[in-house]
Amino acid sequence: MNRVSVFLMVLVLCTNSFFSKGQNSEYKINTIVIDAGHGGKDPGAIGKHSYEKNIVLSIALKTGNYIKENFPDIKVVYTRDTDVFIPLQERPEIANRCKADLFISIHANSLKNNTRTYGTETFILGLHKSEDNLAVAMKENSVMLYEDDYSNKYEGFNPKDPASYIIFNLMHSLHIDNSTSMAQHTEYQFKSRVGRQSRGVKAAELWVLRKASMPSVLIEVGFISNPKEEKFLLSEKGQDYMASGIFRAFRSYKEEIERHSSRTLVIKKTEVADTNSDEVCFCIQVKSSSKRIPLNSKVFEGLGTIEEHLINGVYKYSVGHSTNLKTVINKKREIKRRVSDCFIVAYYKGNPISIKEAKNIQKS
Ligand SMILES: [Zn+2]
């Protein structure tokens, strides 16, 4: 047998064995948590004629109604459905407690001394790439200042001090791909169906997303500091349109991720320890995509053995597979020179888990 056919055989064997190990059948969205930002003593942003807390509550409830009408089997949970104050940390915890499959936090933007800027933006958890994004994170995180003893509750984090944001540096969101997908659907709907100006999908260090252990997005529905946008967002029609945009985004997201079952497909160029094994293993994720990328693609050049994982409809590509975290950390330094935004992921029995969970399993 020549080398190519050996390679193909390994590939087929791997593919078969991973499929036959088949994990829990279909992945379905059962529960969604909709979080209307602010509330009660915290008005959020203040426009000339509006409070952020009222606009976002109305859009949140309308969004939930659309989902309930169209998907009666899905449980819709609101963090608040009246004008009450909910501590920041309690919001993702509600989602964690009811094991939600998706967390959507709805907010409205505003700028001081700027009535011109308008448009929607949807945030995922990540490191900010511009000062504007950091400003949004600081503003939305600052609601923790309404709480007594916030410093203790929030690990000494000071939402107004840029230096505090270093704690987000070490974080890796397990759900970055699904969150990005929901964010992209949302901005697409706002732009194409609701006719809004989309400012795009952005990343920032948002506390409310940091604590959510499921795919999560924070939607800024527009600037109430812009008179025209404020008028739109205050109107019944405007709120209906925004809610239907979020609903449509949710529907597309749901279709996209449910199209694939939760089984993990791993194809490897060579035989190495496999991520479906009973042992915890670590690797460095270098790329993810909703479309499959050939393993011989230029984007992987010089990275060594590539593994492909299909997880909830997203293809994830990783290198440097090992059961030893230290080895992987060392390898990551080298990979980072080629792929600056690579990060370490852990797998257990074919499923992605957090590094913390992985360490705990290894200890036990
Ligand atoms: Zn807000």
mmCIF file of C-alpha atoms and ligand atoms in Angstrom:
data_model
loop_
_atom_site.group_PDB
_atom_site.id
_atom_site.type_symbol
_atom_site.label_atom_id
_atom_site.label_comp_id
_atom_site.label_asym_id
_atom_site.label_seq_id
_atom_site.Cartn_x
_atom_site.Cartn_y
_atom_site.Cartn_z
ATOM 1 C CA MET A 1 0.000 0.000 0.000
ATOM 2 C CA ASN A 2 1.308 3.409 -0.777
ATOM 3 C CA ARG A 3 1.312 6.205 1.751
ATOM 4 C CA VAL A 4 -1.828 7.832 0.405
ATOM 5 C CA SER A 5 -3.934 4.722 0.808
ATOM 6 C CA VAL A 6 -2.581 4.120 4.317
ATOM 7 C CA PHE A 7 -3.565 7.646 5.136
ATOM 8 C CA LEU A 8 -7.030 7.172 3.663
ATOM 9 C CA MET A 9 -7.502 3.958 5.553
ATOM 10 C CA VAL A 10 -6.599 5.590 8.843
ATOM 11 C CA LEU A 11 -9.030 8.346 8.015
ATOM 12 C CA VAL A 12 -11.867 5.951 7.256
ATOM 13 C CA LEU A 13 -11.169 3.881 10.364
ATOM 14 C CA CYS A 14 -11.160 6.951 12.526
ATOM 15 C CA THR A 15 -14.338 8.285 10.992
ATOM 16 C CA ASN A 16 -16.195 5.017 11.435
ATOM 17 C CA SER A 17 -15.102 4.434 14.963
ATOM 18 C CA PHE A 18 -16.059 7.936 15.990
ATOM 19 C CA PHE A 19 -19.478 7.698 14.435
ATOM 20 C CA SER A 20 -20.117 4.311 15.965
ATOM 21 C CA LYS A 21 -19.262 5.664 19.389
ATOM 22 C CA GLY A 22 -22.138 8.046 18.643
ATOM 23 C CA GLN A 23 -23.022 10.380 21.442
ATOM 24 C CA ASN A 24 -26.425 11.377 22.716
ATOM 25 C CA SER A 25 -28.543 11.577 19.566
ATOM 26 C CA GLU A 26 -29.869 14.968 18.551
ATOM 27 C CA TYR A 27 -29.055 18.354 19.963
ATOM 28 C CA LYS A 28 -32.168 20.437 20.537
ATOM 29 C CA ILE A 29 -32.776 23.848 21.998
ATOM 30 C CA ASN A 30 -35.090 23.387 24.956
ATOM 31 C CA THR A 31 -34.709 26.527 27.011
ATOM 32 C CA ILE A 32 -33.841 30.117 26.212
ATOM 33 C CA VAL A 33 -33.256 32.894 28.727
ATOM 34 C CA ILE A 34 -34.082 36.439 27.657
ATOM 35 C CA ASP A 35 -32.505 39.113 29.800
ATOM 36 C CA ALA A 36 -33.885 42.642 29.658
ATOM 37 C CA GLY A 37 -30.988 44.794 30.891
ATOM 38 C CA HIS A 38 -31.194 47.072 33.939
ATOM 39 C CA GLY A 39 -34.536 47.661 35.741
ATOM 40 C CA GLY A 40 -35.906 49.157 38.959
ATOM 41 C CA LYS A 41 -33.481 51.650 40.502
ATOM 42 C CA ASP A 42 -31.151 51.211 37.532
ATOM 43 C CA PRO A 43 -32.621 52.987 34.474
ATOM 44 C CA GLY A 44 -29.673 52.101 32.213
ATOM 45 C CA ALA A 45 -29.009 54.664 29.498
ATOM 46 C CA ILE A 46 -31.180 57.760 29.622
ATOM 47 C CA GLY A 47 -32.486 59.332 26.435
ATOM 48 C CA LYS A 48 -34.377 62.555 26.034
ATOM 49 C CA HIS A 49 -37.728 60.773 26.265
ATOM 50 C CA SER A 50 -36.797 57.278 27.339
ATOM 51 C CA TYR A 51 -35.088 54.956 29.754
ATOM 52 C CA GLU A 52 -33.148 52.012 28.390
ATOM 53 C CA LYS A 53 -34.761 49.701 30.994
ATOM 54 C CA ASN A 54 -38.279 50.235 29.602
ATOM 55 C CA ILE A 55 -37.417 49.890 25.929
ATOM 56 C CA VAL A 56 -35.438 46.686 26.439
ATOM 57 C CA LEU A 57 -38.087 45.129 28.677
ATOM 58 C CA SER A 58 -40.710 45.673 26.020
ATOM 59 C CA ILE A 59 -38.496 44.202 23.273
ATOM 60 C CA ALA A 60 -37.542 41.251 25.515
ATOM 61 C CA LEU A 61 -41.192 40.365 26.228
ATOM 62 C CA LYS A 62 -42.162 40.702 22.573
ATOM 63 C CA THR A 63 -39.232 38.487 21.557
ATOM 64 C CA GLY A 64 -40.300 35.869 24.085
ATOM 65 C CA ASN A 65 -43.863 35.959 22.772
ATOM 66 C CA TYR A 66 -42.728 35.368 19.198
ATOM 67 C CA ILE A 67 -40.679 32.380 20.340
ATOM 68 C CA LYS A 68 -43.535 30.935 22.422
ATOM 69 C CA GLU A 69 -46.012 31.344 19.552
ATOM 70 C CA ASN A 70 -43.756 29.701 16.996
ATOM 71 C CA PHE A 71 -42.018 27.131 19.166
ATOM 72 C CA PRO A 72 -44.468 26.112 21.909
ATOM 73 C CA ASP A 73 -42.084 23.375 23.077
ATOM 74 C CA ILE A 74 -39.320 25.807 23.923
ATOM 75 C CA LYS A 75 -39.258 27.112 27.452
ATOM 76 C CA VAL A 76 -38.789 30.882 27.547
ATOM 77 C CA VAL A 77 -37.443 32.262 30.810
ATOM 78 C CA TYR A 78 -37.117 35.994 31.508
ATOM 79 C CA THR A 79 -34.639 37.325 34.048
ATOM 80 C CA ARG A 80 -37.275 39.987 34.663
ATOM 81 C CA ASP A 81 -40.714 40.617 33.228
ATOM 82 C CA THR A 82 -41.460 43.739 35.244
ATOM 83 C CA ASP A 83 -39.597 46.886 36.220
ATOM 84 C CA VAL A 84 -37.425 45.410 38.975
ATOM 85 C CA PHE A 85 -33.731 45.565 39.810
ATOM 86 C CA ILE A 86 -31.843 42.315 39.246
ATOM 87 C CA PRO A 87 -28.174 42.117 40.295
ATOM 88 C CA LEU A 88 -25.870 41.669 37.315
ATOM 89 C CA GLN A 89 -24.509 38.338 38.466
ATOM 90 C CA GLU A 90 -27.985 36.926 39.084
ATOM 91 C CA ARG A 91 -28.863 37.239 35.388
ATOM 92 C CA PRO A 92 -26.504 34.585 33.965
ATOM 93 C CA GLU A 93 -27.057 32.520 37.089
ATOM 94 C CA ILE A 94 -30.755 32.274 36.232
ATOM 95 C CA ALA A 95 -29.692 30.913 32.851
ATOM 96 C CA ASN A 96 -27.226 28.496 34.427
ATOM 97 C CA ARG A 97 -29.786 27.224 36.923
ATOM 98 C CA CYS A 98 -32.386 26.404 34.290
ATOM 99 C CA LYS A 99 -29.696 24.895 32.023
ATOM 100 C CA ALA A 100 -30.590 27.253 29.208
ATOM 101 C CA ASP A 101 -29.299 26.546 25.726
ATOM 102 C CA LEU A 102 -29.013 30.222 24.863
ATOM 103 C CA PHE A 103 -28.771 33.481 26.803
ATOM 104 C CA ILE A 104 -29.808 36.725 25.132
ATOM 105 C CA SER A 105 -29.243 39.991 26.968
ATOM 106 C CA ILE A 106 -30.992 43.007 25.450
ATOM 107 C CA HIS A 107 -29.705 46.563 25.892
ATOM 108 C CA ALA A 108 -29.848 49.989 24.299
ATOM 109 C CA ASN A 109 -26.839 52.187 23.676
ATOM 110 C CA SER A 110 -26.170 55.851 24.297
ATOM 111 C CA LEU A 111 -23.303 58.279 23.941
ATOM 112 C CA LYS A 112 -22.596 61.443 25.861
ATOM 113 C CA ASN A 113 -22.592 64.618 23.795
ATOM 114 C CA ASN A 114 -23.198 62.698 20.606
ATOM 115 C CA THR A 115 -26.619 62.619 19.010
ATOM 116 C CA ARG A 116 -25.392 61.550 15.570
ATOM 117 C CA THR A 117 -24.269 57.972 16.131
ATOM 118 C CA TYR A 118 -26.905 55.304 15.539
ATOM 119 C CA GLY A 119 -27.212 51.621 14.695
ATOM 120 C CA THR A 120 -27.336 48.189 16.257
ATOM 121 C CA GLU A 121 -24.469 46.018 17.466
ATOM 122 C CA THR A 122 -24.346 42.547 18.959
ATOM 123 C CA PHE A 123 -21.634 41.575 21.398
ATOM 124 C CA ILE A 124 -20.089 38.275 22.251
ATOM 125 C CA LEU A 125 -17.714 37.692 25.118
ATOM 126 C CA GLY A 126 -14.114 38.371 24.144
ATOM 127 C CA LEU A 127 -11.291 40.850 24.346
ATOM 128 C CA HIS A 128 -12.251 44.267 23.010
ATOM 129 C CA LYS A 129 -10.540 45.271 19.798
ATOM 130 C CA SER A 130 -11.417 48.960 19.963
ATOM 131 C CA GLU A 131 -11.855 51.616 22.622
ATOM 132 C CA ASP A 132 -15.526 51.933 21.634
ATOM 133 C CA ASN A 133 -16.128 48.299 22.517
ATOM 134 C CA LEU A 134 -14.344 48.713 25.849
ATOM 135 C CA ALA A 135 -16.555 51.746 26.511
ATOM 136 C CA VAL A 136 -19.689 49.641 25.998
ATOM 137 C CA ALA A 137 -18.324 46.953 28.330
ATOM 138 C CA MET A 138 -17.499 49.563 30.988
ATOM 139 C CA LYS A 139 -20.942 51.088 30.735
ATOM 140 C CA GLU A 140 -22.808 47.783 30.902
ATOM 141 C CA ASN A 141 -20.556 46.346 33.627
ATOM 142 C CA SER A 142 -20.957 49.484 35.729
ATOM 143 C CA VAL A 143 -24.464 48.472 36.763
ATOM 144 C CA MET A 144 -22.742 46.365 39.422
ATOM 145 C CA LEU A 145 -22.033 49.671 41.202
ATOM 146 C CA TYR A 146 -25.736 49.764 42.120
ATOM 147 C CA GLU A 147 -25.138 46.785 44.384
ATOM 148 C CA ASP A 148 -23.832 46.981 47.940
ATOM 149 C CA ASP A 149 -20.584 45.179 48.447
ATOM 150 C CA TYR A 150 -20.074 44.873 44.710
ATOM 151 C CA SER A 151 -16.309 44.644 45.109
ATOM 152 C CA ASN A 152 -16.582 41.415 47.067
ATOM 153 C CA LYS A 153 -19.316 39.981 44.919
ATOM 154 C CA TYR A 154 -17.425 40.664 41.714
ATOM 155 C CA GLU A 155 -13.980 39.392 42.703
ATOM 156 C CA GLY A 156 -12.622 42.874 43.341
ATOM 157 C CA PHE A 157 -13.404 43.866 39.778
ATOM 158 C CA ASN A 158 -13.722 47.614 39.178
ATOM 159 C CA PRO A 159 -15.889 48.135 36.080
ATOM 160 C CA LYS A 160 -14.529 51.646 35.556
ATOM 161 C CA ASP A 161 -10.851 50.766 35.723
ATOM 162 C CA PRO A 162 -9.354 49.487 32.440
ATOM 163 C CA ALA A 163 -6.660 47.679 34.463
ATOM 164 C CA SER A 164 -9.365 45.515 36.013
ATOM 165 C CA TYR A 165 -10.146 44.080 32.616
ATOM 166 C CA ILE A 166 -6.977 41.983 32.700
ATOM 167 C CA ILE A 167 -8.958 39.204 34.415
ATOM 168 C CA PHE A 168 -10.710 38.583 31.126
ATOM 169 C CA ASN A 169 -7.368 37.866 29.457
ATOM 170 C CA LEU A 170 -7.110 34.361 30.757
ATOM 171 C CA MET A 171 -10.625 33.455 29.939
ATOM 172 C CA HIS A 172 -11.715 31.347 27.076
ATOM 173 C CA SER A 173 -15.317 31.045 26.145
ATOM 174 C CA LEU A 174 -16.238 27.483 25.329
ATOM 175 C CA HIS A 175 -19.200 28.704 23.340
ATOM 176 C CA ILE A 176 -17.540 31.320 21.206
ATOM 177 C CA ASP A 177 -18.572 29.730 17.900
ATOM 178 C CA ASN A 178 -22.255 29.350 18.718
ATOM 179 C CA SER A 179 -22.364 32.802 20.303
ATOM 180 C CA THR A 180 -20.795 34.276 17.182
ATOM 181 C CA SER A 181 -23.321 32.508 15.013
ATOM 182 C CA MET A 182 -26.281 33.877 17.005
ATOM 183 C CA ALA A 183 -24.719 37.353 16.935
ATOM 184 C CA GLN A 184 -24.235 37.192 13.157
ATOM 185 C CA HIS A 185 -27.831 36.081 12.581
ATOM 186 C CA THR A 186 -29.040 38.921 14.793
ATOM 187 C CA GLU A 187 -27.122 41.659 12.993
ATOM 188 C CA TYR A 188 -28.085 40.173 9.630
ATOM 189 C CA GLN A 189 -31.783 40.346 10.544
ATOM 190 C CA PHE A 190 -31.524 43.891 11.887
ATOM 191 C CA LYS A 191 -29.843 45.006 8.694
ATOM 192 C CA SER A 192 -31.699 43.040 6.035
ATOM 193 C CA ARG A 193 -35.172 42.657 7.507
ATOM 194 C CA VAL A 194 -35.611 45.562 9.892
ATOM 195 C CA GLY A 195 -33.620 48.042 7.814
ATOM 196 C CA ARG A 196 -31.404 49.160 10.675
ATOM 197 C CA GLN A 197 -27.855 50.353 10.378
ATOM 198 C CA SER A 198 -25.786 47.408 11.582
ATOM 199 C CA ARG A 199 -22.544 48.274 13.343
ATOM 200 C CA GLY A 200 -21.689 44.576 13.323
ATOM 201 C CA VAL A 201 -20.702 41.775 15.657
ATOM 202 C CA LYS A 202 -18.222 42.810 18.323
ATOM 203 C CA ALA A 203 -16.392 41.348 21.272
ATOM 204 C CA ALA A 204 -16.056 42.870 24.709
ATOM 205 C CA GLU A 205 -15.440 41.913 28.316
ATOM 206 C CA LEU A 206 -19.040 41.794 29.468
ATOM 207 C CA TRP A 207 -19.537 40.395 32.935
ATOM 208 C CA VAL A 208 -23.074 39.270 32.241
ATOM 209 C CA LEU A 209 -21.787 37.018 29.432
ATOM 210 C CA ARG A 210 -18.700 35.854 31.319
ATOM 211 C CA LYS A 211 -20.771 33.998 33.869
ATOM 212 C CA ALA A 212 -23.168 32.354 31.444
ATOM 213 C CA SER A 213 -22.251 28.736 30.772
ATOM 214 C CA MET A 214 -23.992 28.514 27.407
ATOM 215 C CA PRO A 215 -23.851 30.407 24.104
ATOM 216 C CA SER A 216 -24.694 34.017 24.894
ATOM 217 C CA VAL A 217 -24.984 37.406 23.217
ATOM 218 C CA LEU A 218 -25.625 40.962 24.314
ATOM 219 C CA ILE A 219 -27.662 42.930 21.822
ATOM 220 C CA GLU A 220 -27.555 46.723 21.680
ATOM 221 C CA VAL A 221 -30.748 47.585 19.812
ATOM 222 C CA GLY A 222 -29.713 51.154 18.990
ATOM 223 C CA PHE A 223 -28.703 54.527 20.422
ATOM 224 C CA ILE A 224 -31.330 56.332 22.444
ATOM 225 C CA SER A 225 -28.977 59.323 22.398
ATOM 226 C CA ASN A 226 -29.866 59.651 18.695
ATOM 227 C CA PRO A 227 -33.308 61.360 18.463
ATOM 228 C CA LYS A 228 -34.458 59.469 15.386
ATOM 229 C CA GLU A 229 -33.391 56.094 16.725
ATOM 230 C CA GLU A 230 -34.880 56.879 20.130
ATOM 231 C CA LYS A 231 -38.216 57.657 18.472
ATOM 232 C CA PHE A 232 -38.099 54.381 16.557
ATOM 233 C CA LEU A 233 -37.195 52.348 19.641
ATOM 234 C CA LEU A 234 -39.917 54.023 21.690
ATOM 235 C CA SER A 235 -42.592 53.204 19.120
ATOM 236 C CA GLU A 236 -44.682 50.054 19.332
ATOM 237 C CA LYS A 237 -43.833 49.297 15.718
ATOM 238 C CA GLY A 238 -40.115 49.773 16.283
ATOM 239 C CA GLN A 239 -40.146 47.464 19.274
ATOM 240 C CA ASP A 240 -42.149 44.865 17.330
ATOM 241 C CA TYR A 241 -39.678 45.013 14.452
ATOM 242 C CA MET A 242 -36.656 44.633 16.713
ATOM 243 C CA ALA A 243 -38.277 41.723 18.568
ATOM 244 C CA SER A 244 -39.181 39.983 15.334
ATOM 245 C CA GLY A 245 -35.593 40.508 14.135
ATOM 246 C CA ILE A 246 -34.253 38.809 17.254
ATOM 247 C CA PHE A 247 -36.841 36.056 16.886
ATOM 248 C CA ARG A 248 -35.886 35.424 13.244
ATOM 249 C CA ALA A 249 -32.207 35.343 14.223
ATOM 250 C CA PHE A 250 -33.020 32.817 16.905
ATOM 251 C CA ARG A 251 -34.969 30.692 14.414
ATOM 252 C CA SER A 252 -32.050 30.660 11.948
ATOM 253 C CA TYR A 253 -29.603 29.883 14.732
ATOM 254 C CA LYS A 254 -31.793 27.053 15.974
ATOM 255 C CA GLU A 255 -32.135 25.559 12.499
ATOM 256 C CA GLU A 256 -28.410 25.837 11.935
ATOM 257 C CA ILE A 257 -27.284 24.095 15.077
ATOM 258 C CA GLU A 258 -30.013 21.482 15.166
ATOM 259 C CA ARG A 259 -29.242 20.466 11.591
ATOM 260 C CA HIS A 260 -26.254 18.607 12.939
ATOM 261 C CA SER A 261 -26.558 16.151 15.763
ATOM 262 C CA SER A 262 -24.321 16.537 18.760
ATOM 263 C CA ARG A 263 -21.974 13.789 17.689
ATOM 264 C CA THR A 264 -18.397 14.752 17.205
ATOM 265 C CA LEU A 265 -16.620 13.839 14.044
ATOM 266 C CA VAL A 266 -12.893 13.763 14.332
ATOM 267 C CA ILE A 267 -10.731 13.269 11.306
ATOM 268 C CA LYS A 268 -7.048 13.108 11.781
ATOM 269 C CA LYS A 269 -4.149 13.054 9.433
ATOM 270 C CA THR A 270 -2.272 10.615 11.591
ATOM 271 C CA GLU A 271 -2.987 8.424 14.537
ATOM 272 C CA VAL A 272 -2.671 10.254 17.809
ATOM 273 C CA ALA A 273 -4.538 9.999 21.077
ATOM 274 C CA ASP A 274 -8.169 10.654 20.238
ATOM 275 C CA THR A 275 -10.477 13.241 21.718
ATOM 276 C CA ASN A 276 -13.282 10.711 22.072
ATOM 277 C CA SER A 277 -11.286 8.748 24.611
ATOM 278 C CA ASP A 278 -12.110 8.395 28.273
ATOM 279 C CA GLU A 279 -9.051 10.433 29.062
ATOM 280 C CA VAL A 280 -9.148 14.204 29.208
ATOM 281 C CA CYS A 281 -7.091 15.782 26.485
ATOM 282 C CA PHE A 282 -6.065 19.268 25.519
ATOM 283 C CA CYS A 283 -5.345 20.840 22.173
ATOM 284 C CA ILE A 284 -4.944 24.223 20.555
ATOM 285 C CA GLN A 285 -7.844 25.463 18.491
ATOM 286 C CA VAL A 286 -6.610 27.346 15.461
ATOM 287 C CA LYS A 287 -9.730 27.834 13.404
ATOM 288 C CA SER A 288 -13.475 27.376 13.405
ATOM 289 C CA SER A 289 -15.995 27.706 10.662
ATOM 290 C CA SER A 290 -19.600 26.915 9.844
ATOM 291 C CA LYS A 291 -18.302 25.501 6.551
ATOM 292 C CA ARG A 292 -15.877 22.644 6.319
ATOM 293 C CA ILE A 293 -12.275 23.554 5.514
ATOM 294 C CA PRO A 294 -10.144 20.945 3.712
ATOM 295 C CA LEU A 295 -7.330 19.746 5.960
ATOM 296 C CA ASN A 296 -4.808 20.462 3.226
ATOM 297 C CA SER A 297 -5.970 24.087 3.003
ATOM 298 C CA LYS A 298 -3.361 26.839 3.047
ATOM 299 C CA VAL A 299 -4.700 28.172 6.354
ATOM 300 C CA PHE A 300 -3.310 25.106 8.118
ATOM 301 C CA GLU A 301 0.081 25.161 6.439
ATOM 302 C CA GLY A 302 2.990 24.533 8.779
ATOM 303 C CA LEU A 303 0.794 23.793 11.788
ATOM 304 C CA GLY A 304 1.382 20.040 11.903
ATOM 305 C CA THR A 305 -1.337 17.469 12.437
ATOM 306 C CA ILE A 306 -4.770 19.009 12.212
ATOM 307 C CA GLU A 307 -7.842 17.570 13.880
ATOM 308 C CA GLU A 308 -11.337 18.400 12.827
ATOM 309 C CA HIS A 309 -14.228 18.359 15.271
ATOM 310 C CA LEU A 310 -17.819 18.933 14.266
ATOM 311 C CA ILE A 311 -19.594 20.303 17.297
ATOM 312 C CA ASN A 312 -23.163 21.536 17.156
ATOM 313 C CA GLY A 313 -22.828 22.453 13.530
ATOM 314 C CA VAL A 314 -19.488 24.223 13.784
ATOM 315 C CA TYR A 315 -16.241 22.806 12.424
ATOM 316 C CA LYS A 316 -13.366 23.310 14.829
ATOM 317 C CA TYR A 317 -9.758 22.694 13.907
ATOM 318 C CA SER A 318 -7.055 22.056 16.430
ATOM 319 C CA VAL A 319 -3.438 20.977 16.763
ATOM 320 C CA GLY A 320 -0.974 19.887 19.427
ATOM 321 C CA HIS A 321 -3.148 17.233 21.012
ATOM 322 C CA SER A 322 -1.940 15.922 24.400
ATOM 323 C CA THR A 323 -3.247 14.728 27.739
ATOM 324 C CA ASN A 324 -0.661 16.932 29.398
ATOM 325 C CA LEU A 325 -1.786 20.532 29.754
ATOM 326 C CA LYS A 326 1.758 21.810 30.290
ATOM 327 C CA THR A 327 2.878 20.316 26.989
ATOM 328 C CA VAL A 328 -0.008 22.010 25.238
ATOM 329 C CA ILE A 329 0.713 25.370 26.893
ATOM 330 C CA ASN A 330 4.304 25.150 25.617
ATOM 331 C CA LYS A 331 3.145 24.175 22.147
ATOM 332 C CA LYS A 332 0.690 27.061 22.108
ATOM 333 C CA ARG A 333 3.563 29.580 22.359
ATOM 334 C CA GLU A 334 4.911 28.223 19.106
ATOM 335 C CA ILE A 335 1.508 28.085 17.369
ATOM 336 C CA LYS A 336 0.663 31.602 18.498
ATOM 337 C CA ARG A 337 3.401 32.964 16.248
ATOM 338 C CA ARG A 338 1.406 31.719 13.261
ATOM 339 C CA VAL A 339 -2.153 31.977 14.595
ATOM 340 C CA SER A 340 -2.333 34.882 17.001
ATOM 341 C CA ASP A 341 -5.850 34.176 18.268
ATOM 342 C CA CYS A 342 -5.414 30.455 18.909
ATOM 343 C CA PHE A 343 -6.443 29.125 22.299
ATOM 344 C CA ILE A 344 -6.418 25.935 24.350
ATOM 345 C CA VAL A 345 -9.470 23.708 24.461
ATOM 346 C CA ALA A 346 -10.159 20.531 26.401
ATOM 347 C CA TYR A 347 -12.108 17.465 25.339
ATOM 348 C CA TYR A 348 -13.524 14.597 27.317
ATOM 349 C CA LYS A 349 -15.316 11.660 25.696
ATOM 350 C CA GLY A 350 -15.584 13.656 22.508
ATOM 351 C CA ASN A 351 -17.190 16.688 24.135
ATOM 352 C CA PRO A 352 -15.581 20.059 24.662
ATOM 353 C CA ILE A 353 -15.287 20.961 28.341
ATOM 354 C CA SER A 354 -13.733 23.890 30.171
ATOM 355 C CA ILE A 355 -10.069 23.755 31.177
ATOM 356 C CA LYS A 356 -11.169 23.928 34.799
ATOM 357 C CA GLU A 357 -13.462 20.924 34.402
ATOM 358 C CA ALA A 358 -10.686 19.059 32.587
ATOM 359 C CA LYS A 359 -8.261 19.692 35.428
ATOM 360 C CA ASN A 360 -10.843 18.505 37.954
ATOM 361 C CA ILE A 361 -11.450 15.277 36.050
ATOM 362 C CA GLN A 362 -7.707 14.657 35.839
ATOM 363 C CA LYS A 363 -7.363 15.209 39.583
ATOM 364 C CA SER A 364 -10.140 12.798 40.482
HETATM 365 ZN ZN ZN B 1 -27.480 48.467 29.088
#
